[in-house]
Short mmCIF file of C-alpha atoms in Angstrom, two decimals:
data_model
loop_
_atom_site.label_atom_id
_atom_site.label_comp_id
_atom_site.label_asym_id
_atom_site.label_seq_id
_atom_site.Cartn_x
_atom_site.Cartn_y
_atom_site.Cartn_z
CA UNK A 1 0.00 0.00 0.00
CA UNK A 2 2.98 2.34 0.81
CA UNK A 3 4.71 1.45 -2.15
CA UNK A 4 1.62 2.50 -4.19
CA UNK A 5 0.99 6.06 -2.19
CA UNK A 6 4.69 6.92 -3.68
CA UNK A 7 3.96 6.56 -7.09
CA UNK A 8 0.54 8.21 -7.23
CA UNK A 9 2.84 10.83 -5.31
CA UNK A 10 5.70 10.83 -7.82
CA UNK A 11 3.28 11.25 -10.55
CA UNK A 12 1.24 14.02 -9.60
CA UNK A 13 4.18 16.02 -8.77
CA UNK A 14 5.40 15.43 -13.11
CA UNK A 15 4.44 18.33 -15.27
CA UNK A 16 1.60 17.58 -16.88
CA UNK A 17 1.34 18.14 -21.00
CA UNK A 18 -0.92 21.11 -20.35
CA UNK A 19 0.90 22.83 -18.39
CA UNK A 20 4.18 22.20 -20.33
CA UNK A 21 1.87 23.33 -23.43
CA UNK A 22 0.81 26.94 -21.71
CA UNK A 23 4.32 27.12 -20.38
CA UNK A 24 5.48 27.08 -24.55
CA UNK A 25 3.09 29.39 -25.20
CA UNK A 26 3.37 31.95 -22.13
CA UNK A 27 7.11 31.84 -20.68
CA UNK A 28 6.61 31.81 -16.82
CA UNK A 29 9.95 32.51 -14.59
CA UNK A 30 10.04 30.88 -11.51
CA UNK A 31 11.73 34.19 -10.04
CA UNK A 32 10.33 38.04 -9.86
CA UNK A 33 11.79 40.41 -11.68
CA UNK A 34 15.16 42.18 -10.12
CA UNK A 35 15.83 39.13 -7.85
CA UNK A 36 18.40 37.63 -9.92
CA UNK A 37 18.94 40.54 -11.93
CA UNK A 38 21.06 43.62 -12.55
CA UNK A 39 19.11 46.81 -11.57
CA UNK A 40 17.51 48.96 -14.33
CA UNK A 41 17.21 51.95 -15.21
CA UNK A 42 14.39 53.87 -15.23
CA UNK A 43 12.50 53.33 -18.50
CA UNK A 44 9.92 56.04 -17.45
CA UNK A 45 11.56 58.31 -19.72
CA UNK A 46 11.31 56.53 -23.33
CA UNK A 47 7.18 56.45 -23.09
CA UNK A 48 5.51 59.70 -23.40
CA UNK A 49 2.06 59.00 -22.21
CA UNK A 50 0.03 56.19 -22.75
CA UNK A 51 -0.96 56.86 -26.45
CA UNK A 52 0.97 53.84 -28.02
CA UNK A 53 -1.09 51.06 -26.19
CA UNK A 54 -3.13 48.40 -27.46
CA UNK A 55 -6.80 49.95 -26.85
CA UNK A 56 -9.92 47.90 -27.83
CA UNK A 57 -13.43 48.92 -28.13
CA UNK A 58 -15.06 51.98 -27.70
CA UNK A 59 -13.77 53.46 -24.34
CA UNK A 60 -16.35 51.75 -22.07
CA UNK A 61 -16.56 50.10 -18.99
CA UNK A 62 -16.50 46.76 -21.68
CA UNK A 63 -13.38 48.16 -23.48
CA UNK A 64 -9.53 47.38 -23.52
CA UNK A 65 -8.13 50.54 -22.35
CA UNK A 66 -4.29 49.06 -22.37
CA UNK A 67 -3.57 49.87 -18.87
CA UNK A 68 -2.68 47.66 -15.79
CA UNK A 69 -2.68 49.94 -12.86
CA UNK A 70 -1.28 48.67 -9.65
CA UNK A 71 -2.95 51.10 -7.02
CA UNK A 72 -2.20 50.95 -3.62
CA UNK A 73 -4.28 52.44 -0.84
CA UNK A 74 -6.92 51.58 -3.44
CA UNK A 75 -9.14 50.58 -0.74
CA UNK A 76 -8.91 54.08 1.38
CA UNK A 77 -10.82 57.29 0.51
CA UNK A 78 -9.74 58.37 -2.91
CA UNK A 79 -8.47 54.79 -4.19
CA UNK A 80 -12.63 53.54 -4.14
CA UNK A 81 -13.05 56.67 -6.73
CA UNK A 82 -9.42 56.44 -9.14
CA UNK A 83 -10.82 52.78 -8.91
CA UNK A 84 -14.06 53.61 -10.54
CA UNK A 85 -13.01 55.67 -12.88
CA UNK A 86 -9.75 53.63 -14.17
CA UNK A 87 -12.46 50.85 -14.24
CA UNK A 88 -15.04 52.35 -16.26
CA UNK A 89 -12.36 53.65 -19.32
CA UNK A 90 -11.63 49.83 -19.69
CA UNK A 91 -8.51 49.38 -17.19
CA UNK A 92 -7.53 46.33 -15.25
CA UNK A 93 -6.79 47.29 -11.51
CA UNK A 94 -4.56 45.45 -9.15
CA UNK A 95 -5.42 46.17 -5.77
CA UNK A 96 -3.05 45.63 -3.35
CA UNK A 97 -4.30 44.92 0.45
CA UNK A 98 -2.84 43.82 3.79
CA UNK A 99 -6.06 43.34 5.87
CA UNK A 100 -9.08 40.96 5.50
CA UNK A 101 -10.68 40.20 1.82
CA UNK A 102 -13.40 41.84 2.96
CA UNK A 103 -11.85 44.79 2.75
CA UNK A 104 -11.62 45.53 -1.59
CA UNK A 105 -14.63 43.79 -1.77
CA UNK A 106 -17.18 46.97 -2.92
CA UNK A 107 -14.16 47.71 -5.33
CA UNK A 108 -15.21 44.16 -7.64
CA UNK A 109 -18.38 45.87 -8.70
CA UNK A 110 -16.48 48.68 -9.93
CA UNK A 111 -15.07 46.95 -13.59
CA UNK A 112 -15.44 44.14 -15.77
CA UNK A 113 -15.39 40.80 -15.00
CA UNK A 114 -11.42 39.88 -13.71
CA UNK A 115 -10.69 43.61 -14.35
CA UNK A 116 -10.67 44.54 -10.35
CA UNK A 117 -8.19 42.02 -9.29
CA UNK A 118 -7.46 42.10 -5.52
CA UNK A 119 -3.71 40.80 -4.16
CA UNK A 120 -2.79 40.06 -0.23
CA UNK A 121 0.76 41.54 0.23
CA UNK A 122 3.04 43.14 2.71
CA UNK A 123 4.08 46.49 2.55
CA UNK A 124 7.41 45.61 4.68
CA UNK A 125 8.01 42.62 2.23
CA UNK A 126 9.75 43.48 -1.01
CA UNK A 127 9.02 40.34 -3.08
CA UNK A 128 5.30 40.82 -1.72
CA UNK A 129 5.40 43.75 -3.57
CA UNK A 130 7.24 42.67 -6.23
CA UNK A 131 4.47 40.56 -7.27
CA UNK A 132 1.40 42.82 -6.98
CA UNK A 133 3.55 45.68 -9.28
CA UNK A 134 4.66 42.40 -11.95
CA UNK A 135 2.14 42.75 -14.77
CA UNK A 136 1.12 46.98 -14.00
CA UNK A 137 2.64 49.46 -16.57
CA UNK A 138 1.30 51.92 -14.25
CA UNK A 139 2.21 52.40 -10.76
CA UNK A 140 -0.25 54.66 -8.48
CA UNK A 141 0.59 55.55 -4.82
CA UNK A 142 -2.14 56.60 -2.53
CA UNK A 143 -0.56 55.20 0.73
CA UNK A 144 -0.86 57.69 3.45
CA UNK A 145 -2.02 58.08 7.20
CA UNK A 146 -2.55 61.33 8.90
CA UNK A 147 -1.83 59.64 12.24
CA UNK A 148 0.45 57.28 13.82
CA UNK A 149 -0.22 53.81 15.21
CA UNK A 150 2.01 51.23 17.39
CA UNK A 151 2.85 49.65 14.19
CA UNK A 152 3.71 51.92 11.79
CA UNK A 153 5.01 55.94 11.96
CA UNK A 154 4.53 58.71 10.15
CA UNK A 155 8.10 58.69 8.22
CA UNK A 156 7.05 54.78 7.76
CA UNK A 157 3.89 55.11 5.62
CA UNK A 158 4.34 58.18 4.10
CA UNK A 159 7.97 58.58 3.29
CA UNK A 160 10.10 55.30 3.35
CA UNK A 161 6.84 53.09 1.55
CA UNK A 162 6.66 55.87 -0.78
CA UNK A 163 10.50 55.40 -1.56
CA UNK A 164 10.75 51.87 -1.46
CA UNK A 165 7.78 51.88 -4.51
CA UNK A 166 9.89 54.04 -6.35
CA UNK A 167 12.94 51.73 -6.10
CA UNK A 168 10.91 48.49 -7.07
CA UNK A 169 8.88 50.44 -10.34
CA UNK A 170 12.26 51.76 -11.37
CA UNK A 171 13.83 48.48 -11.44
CA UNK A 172 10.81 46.85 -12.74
CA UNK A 173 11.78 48.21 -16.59
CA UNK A 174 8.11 48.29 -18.03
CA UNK A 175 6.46 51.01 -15.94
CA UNK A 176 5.37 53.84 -17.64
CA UNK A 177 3.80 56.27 -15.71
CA UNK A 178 4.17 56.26 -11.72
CA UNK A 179 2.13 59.14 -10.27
CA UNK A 180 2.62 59.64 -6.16
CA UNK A 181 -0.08 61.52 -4.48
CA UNK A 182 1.21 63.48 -1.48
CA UNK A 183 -0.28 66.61 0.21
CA UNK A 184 -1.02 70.00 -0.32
CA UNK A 185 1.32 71.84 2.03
CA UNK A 186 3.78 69.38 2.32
CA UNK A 187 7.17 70.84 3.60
CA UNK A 188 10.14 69.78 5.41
CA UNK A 189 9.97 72.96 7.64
CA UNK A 190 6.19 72.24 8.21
CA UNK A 191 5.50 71.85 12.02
CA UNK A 192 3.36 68.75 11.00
CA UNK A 193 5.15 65.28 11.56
CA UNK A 194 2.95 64.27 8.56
CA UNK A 195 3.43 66.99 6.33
CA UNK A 196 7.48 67.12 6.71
CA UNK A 197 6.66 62.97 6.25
CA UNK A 198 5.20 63.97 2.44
CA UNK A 199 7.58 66.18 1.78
CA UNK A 200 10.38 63.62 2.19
CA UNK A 201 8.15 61.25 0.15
CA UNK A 202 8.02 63.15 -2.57
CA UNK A 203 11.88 64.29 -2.94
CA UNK A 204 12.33 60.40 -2.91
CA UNK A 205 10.14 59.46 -5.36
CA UNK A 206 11.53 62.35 -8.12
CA UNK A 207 15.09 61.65 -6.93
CA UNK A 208 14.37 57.74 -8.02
CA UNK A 209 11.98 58.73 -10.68
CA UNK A 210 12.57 62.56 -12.66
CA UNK A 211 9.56 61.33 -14.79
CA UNK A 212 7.20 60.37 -12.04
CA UNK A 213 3.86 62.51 -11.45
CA UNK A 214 2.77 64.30 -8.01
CA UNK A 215 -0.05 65.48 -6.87
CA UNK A 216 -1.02 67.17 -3.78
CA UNK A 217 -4.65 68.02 -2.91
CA UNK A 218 -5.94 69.78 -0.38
CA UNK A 219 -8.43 68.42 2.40
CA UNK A 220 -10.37 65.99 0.06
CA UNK A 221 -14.63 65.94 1.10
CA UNK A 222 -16.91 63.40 0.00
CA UNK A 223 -18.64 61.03 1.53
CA UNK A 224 -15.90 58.97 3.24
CA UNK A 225 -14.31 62.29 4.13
CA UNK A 226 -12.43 62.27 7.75
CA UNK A 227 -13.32 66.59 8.25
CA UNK A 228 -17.28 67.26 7.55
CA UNK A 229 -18.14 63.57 8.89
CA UNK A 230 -15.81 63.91 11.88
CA UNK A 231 -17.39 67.33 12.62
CA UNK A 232 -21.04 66.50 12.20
CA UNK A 233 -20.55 63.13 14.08
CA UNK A 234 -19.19 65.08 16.82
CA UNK A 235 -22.02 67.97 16.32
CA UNK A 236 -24.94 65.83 16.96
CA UNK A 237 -23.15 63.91 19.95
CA UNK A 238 -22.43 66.84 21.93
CA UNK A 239 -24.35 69.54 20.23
CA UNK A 240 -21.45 71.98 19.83
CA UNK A 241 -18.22 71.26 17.79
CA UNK A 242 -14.69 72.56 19.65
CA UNK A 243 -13.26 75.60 17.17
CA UNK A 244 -9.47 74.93 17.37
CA UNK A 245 -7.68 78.27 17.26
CA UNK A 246 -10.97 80.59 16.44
CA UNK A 247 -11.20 78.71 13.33
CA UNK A 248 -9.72 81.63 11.30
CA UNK A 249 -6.55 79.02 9.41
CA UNK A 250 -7.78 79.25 5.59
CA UNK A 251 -8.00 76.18 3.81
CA UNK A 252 -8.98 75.13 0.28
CA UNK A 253 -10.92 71.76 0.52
CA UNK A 254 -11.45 69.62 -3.18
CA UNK A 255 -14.20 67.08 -4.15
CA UNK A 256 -12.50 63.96 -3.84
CA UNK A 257 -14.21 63.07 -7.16
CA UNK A 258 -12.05 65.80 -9.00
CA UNK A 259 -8.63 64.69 -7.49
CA UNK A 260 -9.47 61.10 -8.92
CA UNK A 261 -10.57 62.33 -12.38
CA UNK A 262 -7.06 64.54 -12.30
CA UNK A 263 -5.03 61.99 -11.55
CA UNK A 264 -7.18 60.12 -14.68
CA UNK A 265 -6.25 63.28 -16.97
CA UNK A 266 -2.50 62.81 -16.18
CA UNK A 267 -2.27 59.45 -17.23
CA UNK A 268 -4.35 59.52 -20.40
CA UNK A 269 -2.02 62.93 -21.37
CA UNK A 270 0.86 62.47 -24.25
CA UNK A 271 3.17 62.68 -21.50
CA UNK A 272 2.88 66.52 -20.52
CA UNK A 273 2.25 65.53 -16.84
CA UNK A 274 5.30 63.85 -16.26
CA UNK A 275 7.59 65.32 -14.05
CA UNK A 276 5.37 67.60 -13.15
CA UNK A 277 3.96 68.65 -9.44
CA UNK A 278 0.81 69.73 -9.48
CA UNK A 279 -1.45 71.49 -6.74
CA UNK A 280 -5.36 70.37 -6.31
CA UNK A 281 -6.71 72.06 -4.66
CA UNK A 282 -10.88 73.70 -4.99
CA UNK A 283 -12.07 76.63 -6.90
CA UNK A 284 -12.91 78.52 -3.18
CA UNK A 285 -10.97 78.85 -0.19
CA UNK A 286 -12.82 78.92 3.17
CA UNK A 287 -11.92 79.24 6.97
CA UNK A 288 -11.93 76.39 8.72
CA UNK A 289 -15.19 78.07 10.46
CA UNK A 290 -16.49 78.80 7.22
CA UNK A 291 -16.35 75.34 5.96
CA UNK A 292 -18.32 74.27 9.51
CA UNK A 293 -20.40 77.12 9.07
CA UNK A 294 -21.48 74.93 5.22
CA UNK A 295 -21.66 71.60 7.65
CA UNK A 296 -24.22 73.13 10.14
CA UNK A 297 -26.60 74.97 7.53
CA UNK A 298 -26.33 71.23 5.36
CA UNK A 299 -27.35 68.98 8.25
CA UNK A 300 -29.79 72.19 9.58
CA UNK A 301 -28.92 72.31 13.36
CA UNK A 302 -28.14 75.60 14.36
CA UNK A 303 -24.49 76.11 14.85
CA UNK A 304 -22.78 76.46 18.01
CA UNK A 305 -18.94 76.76 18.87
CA UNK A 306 -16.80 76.65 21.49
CA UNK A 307 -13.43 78.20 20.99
CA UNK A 308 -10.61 76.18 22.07
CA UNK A 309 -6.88 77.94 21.96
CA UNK A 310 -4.13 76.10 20.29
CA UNK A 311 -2.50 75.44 23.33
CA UNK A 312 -5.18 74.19 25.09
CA UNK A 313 -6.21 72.23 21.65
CA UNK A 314 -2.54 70.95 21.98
CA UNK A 315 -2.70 69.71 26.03
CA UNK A 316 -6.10 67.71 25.33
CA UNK A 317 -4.53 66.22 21.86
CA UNK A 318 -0.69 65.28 23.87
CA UNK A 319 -1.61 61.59 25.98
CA UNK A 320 -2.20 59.79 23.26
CA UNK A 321 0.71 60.89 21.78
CA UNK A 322 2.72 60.51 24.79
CA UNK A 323 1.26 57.07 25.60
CA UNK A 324 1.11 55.52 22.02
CA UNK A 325 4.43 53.51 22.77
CA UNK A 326 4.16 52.99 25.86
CA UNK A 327 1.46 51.56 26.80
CA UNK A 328 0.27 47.48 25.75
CA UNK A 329 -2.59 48.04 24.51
CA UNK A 330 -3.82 49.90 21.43
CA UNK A 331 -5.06 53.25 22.05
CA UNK A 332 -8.05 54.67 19.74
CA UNK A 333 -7.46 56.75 16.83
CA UNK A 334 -7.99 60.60 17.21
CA UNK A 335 -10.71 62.52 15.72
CA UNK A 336 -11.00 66.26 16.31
CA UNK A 337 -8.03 66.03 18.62
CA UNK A 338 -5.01 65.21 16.47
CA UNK A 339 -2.00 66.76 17.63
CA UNK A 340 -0.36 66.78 14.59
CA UNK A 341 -2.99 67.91 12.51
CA UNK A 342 -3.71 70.37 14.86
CA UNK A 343 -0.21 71.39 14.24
CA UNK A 344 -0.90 71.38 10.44
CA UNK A 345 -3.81 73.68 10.71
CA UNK A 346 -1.73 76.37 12.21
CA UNK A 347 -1.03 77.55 9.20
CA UNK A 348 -2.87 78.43 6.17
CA UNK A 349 -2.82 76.13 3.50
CA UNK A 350 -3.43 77.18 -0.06
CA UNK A 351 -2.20 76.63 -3.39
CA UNK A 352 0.62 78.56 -4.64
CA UNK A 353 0.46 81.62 -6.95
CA UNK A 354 2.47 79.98 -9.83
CA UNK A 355 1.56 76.31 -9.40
CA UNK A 356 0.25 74.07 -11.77
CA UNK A 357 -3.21 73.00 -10.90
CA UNK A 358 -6.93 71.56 -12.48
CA UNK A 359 -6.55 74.13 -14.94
CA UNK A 360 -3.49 72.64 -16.35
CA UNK A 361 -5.06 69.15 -16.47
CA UNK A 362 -7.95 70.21 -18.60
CA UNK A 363 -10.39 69.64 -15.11
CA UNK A 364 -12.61 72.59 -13.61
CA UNK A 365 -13.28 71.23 -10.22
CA UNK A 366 -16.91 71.35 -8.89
CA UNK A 367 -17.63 74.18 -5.82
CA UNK A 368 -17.92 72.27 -2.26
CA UNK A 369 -21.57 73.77 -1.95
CA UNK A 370 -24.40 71.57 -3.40
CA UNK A 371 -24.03 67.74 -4.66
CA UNK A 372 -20.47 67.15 -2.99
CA UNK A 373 -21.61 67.82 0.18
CA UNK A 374 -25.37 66.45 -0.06
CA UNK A 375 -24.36 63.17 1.92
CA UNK A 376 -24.30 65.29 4.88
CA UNK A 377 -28.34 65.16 4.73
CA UNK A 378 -27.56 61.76 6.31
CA UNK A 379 -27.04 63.96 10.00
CA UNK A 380 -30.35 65.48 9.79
CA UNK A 381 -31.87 64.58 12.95
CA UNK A 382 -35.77 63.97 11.34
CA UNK A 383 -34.84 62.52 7.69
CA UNK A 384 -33.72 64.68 4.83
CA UNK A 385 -36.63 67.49 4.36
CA UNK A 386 -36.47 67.97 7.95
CA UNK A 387 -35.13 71.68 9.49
CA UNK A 388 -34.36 74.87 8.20
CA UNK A 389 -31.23 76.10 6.82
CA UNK A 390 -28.91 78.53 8.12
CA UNK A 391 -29.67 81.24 5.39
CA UNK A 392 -33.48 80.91 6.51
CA UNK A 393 -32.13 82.97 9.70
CA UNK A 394 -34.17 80.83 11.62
CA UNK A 395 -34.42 82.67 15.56
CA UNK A 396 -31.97 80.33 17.96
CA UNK A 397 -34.32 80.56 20.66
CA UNK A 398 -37.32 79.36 18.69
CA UNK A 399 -34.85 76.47 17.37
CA UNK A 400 -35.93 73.16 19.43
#
């Protein structure tokens, strides 16, 4: 009986004649690319754009667009929305992911049949990566985290992951167009952790890649947002939301949809984009207590503040910070009290006078007011026709 267990064994592990057949027809290396390899150089430079790929079809959701986008943070805020829209021109997504499969899930109704194709890897794994980035000609990095956990830092996620993409696409030798979205405001002299974090990020990626494509929005709303939501949450909870500094830092918030179809634009271009850093950021700027000011009169509660000084903003915001290491146990992630984006909102943050923005990537970006921020309705505390706006100048002491 043994004796016959190894042979059934010894066969079954033979090559088969169909397998040696697709192996003829589609070479298959038993090693990922650079392993064994010298480096290479980048190869960004000899394509200019996208316009010399094999396109089927008519443009559609159905179509053949020609390009294999690896996108990671695809299943964050903006990656659901470059997801859709990549998907919809005809493009086959890989979608990197570290946590359960539950988590790109929604993004397989977003293309074709196979065109969404979700891959487990490890961001602190090179070959993991390696493999998700194998069969992409395009290379899209929305990996970023605006605060820190026990396990990873801010110079982790935003800077050194950032880099270490960079590295792998340039010795891949068949990516064309690697586009790293960073931050608007992003400085190395910014008193934000996260935005000095970017900053480095980005000097990485253009000192690997000269040809590669940045963009930095500014506070992204929509309906994932982490501002409005966090705000309103916090506004019905407590009924008042904590002004941090008088609210008076001005800031120029983008529909998340528009930052997505940009970053679209870019790669369908003849190559114009490349090298480029661009600034996204929406066609009005508001004050912070502006912009809550639009939250209040869209969920219709009448609005009430309480002004919190920076340094008092800064005190409430410093345990966690303190105790993140320290303690054994997880602690939960901030909300209103971030100490580094309190930090960040010190300061105003606009784009620049002579930066290239929408404009430049044939996009006029939609005003916050209206549609973008409808899914606040959601807050209304009797269903979405209940309340009076705001503008009404309803009387506060008639307001129940």
């Amino acid at each position: 009986m043994q004796a016959i267990t190894r042979r059934l064994g010894h066969q079954s592990l033979r090559p088969t004649a169909s397998i040696s057949s697709i192996k003829s027809i589609y070479p298959l290396s038993d090693h990922y690319y650079g392993g064994d390899h010298p480096r290479y150089g980048s190869t960004l430079a000899s394509h200019k754009g996208m316009g010399h790929l094999v396109r089927k079809g008519t443009g559609g959701r159905s179509s053949v667009s020609g390009i294999i986008a690896t996108v990671f943070g695809a299943t964050g805020f903006l990656g659901r929305y470059l997801v859709q829209q990549l998907a919809k021109m005809g493009s086959q997504v890989l979608v990197p992911f570290r946590g359960s499969e539950d988590n790109p899930r929604h993004l397989k109704l977003m293309g074709d049949l196979g065109q969404i194709v979700p891959m487990k890897y490890d961001p602190r794994d090179e070959n993991s990566i390696k493999a998700v980035m194998a069969k992409a000609n395009v290379v899209i990095n929305l990996i970023g985290r605006e605060y820190e956990t026990r396990n990873f830092s801010f110079e982790e996620v935003n800077h050194f992951m950032a880099e270490q993409l960079a590295v792998i696409a340039k010795e891949h030798g068949g990516i064309m167009r690697f586009i790293q979205v960073s931050c608007l405001g992003s400085s190395l002299s910014s008193p934000s952790r996260f935005l000095r974090a970017k900053a480095a990020g980005e000097e990485a990626v253009l000192k690997e890649l000269p040809e590669a494509t940045v963009m930095k929005p500014a506070v992204m709303i929509g309906t994932e947002d982490r501002i409005m939501n966090r705000w309103a949450h916090f506004a019905k909870k407590y009924s008042f939301l904590p002004l941090i500094g008088g609210g008076s830092t001005k800031i120029q918030p983008v529909y998340v949809v528009d930052v997505a179809s940009a970053i679209v634009a870019a790669l369908k271009d003849d190559g114009s984009s490349m090298g480029n850093v661009y600034e996204l950021g929406g066609p009005e700027i508001y004050t912070v207590h502006e912009l809550a000011e639009l939250m209040y009169e869209t969920i219709r509660e009448w609005p009430r503040y309480v002004n919190i000084p920076l340094p008092i903003a800064k005190a409430i915001a410093m345990p966690r910070e303190v105790l993140l290491k320290k303690v054994p146990f997880p602690l939960p992630n901030p909300d209103i009290f971030n100490l580094d984006q309190i930090n960040a909102f010190a300061t105003d943050t606009v784009v620049s006078e002579n930066a290239l923005t929408f404009m430049d990537l044939g996009i006029v970006p939609h005003k916050l007011k209206g549609y973008p921020v409808e899914y606040l309705i959601q807050y209304r505390k009797g269903g979405p026709q209940f309340g009076s706006t705001v503008s009404e100048k309803v009387n506060p002491d008639s307001y129940p």
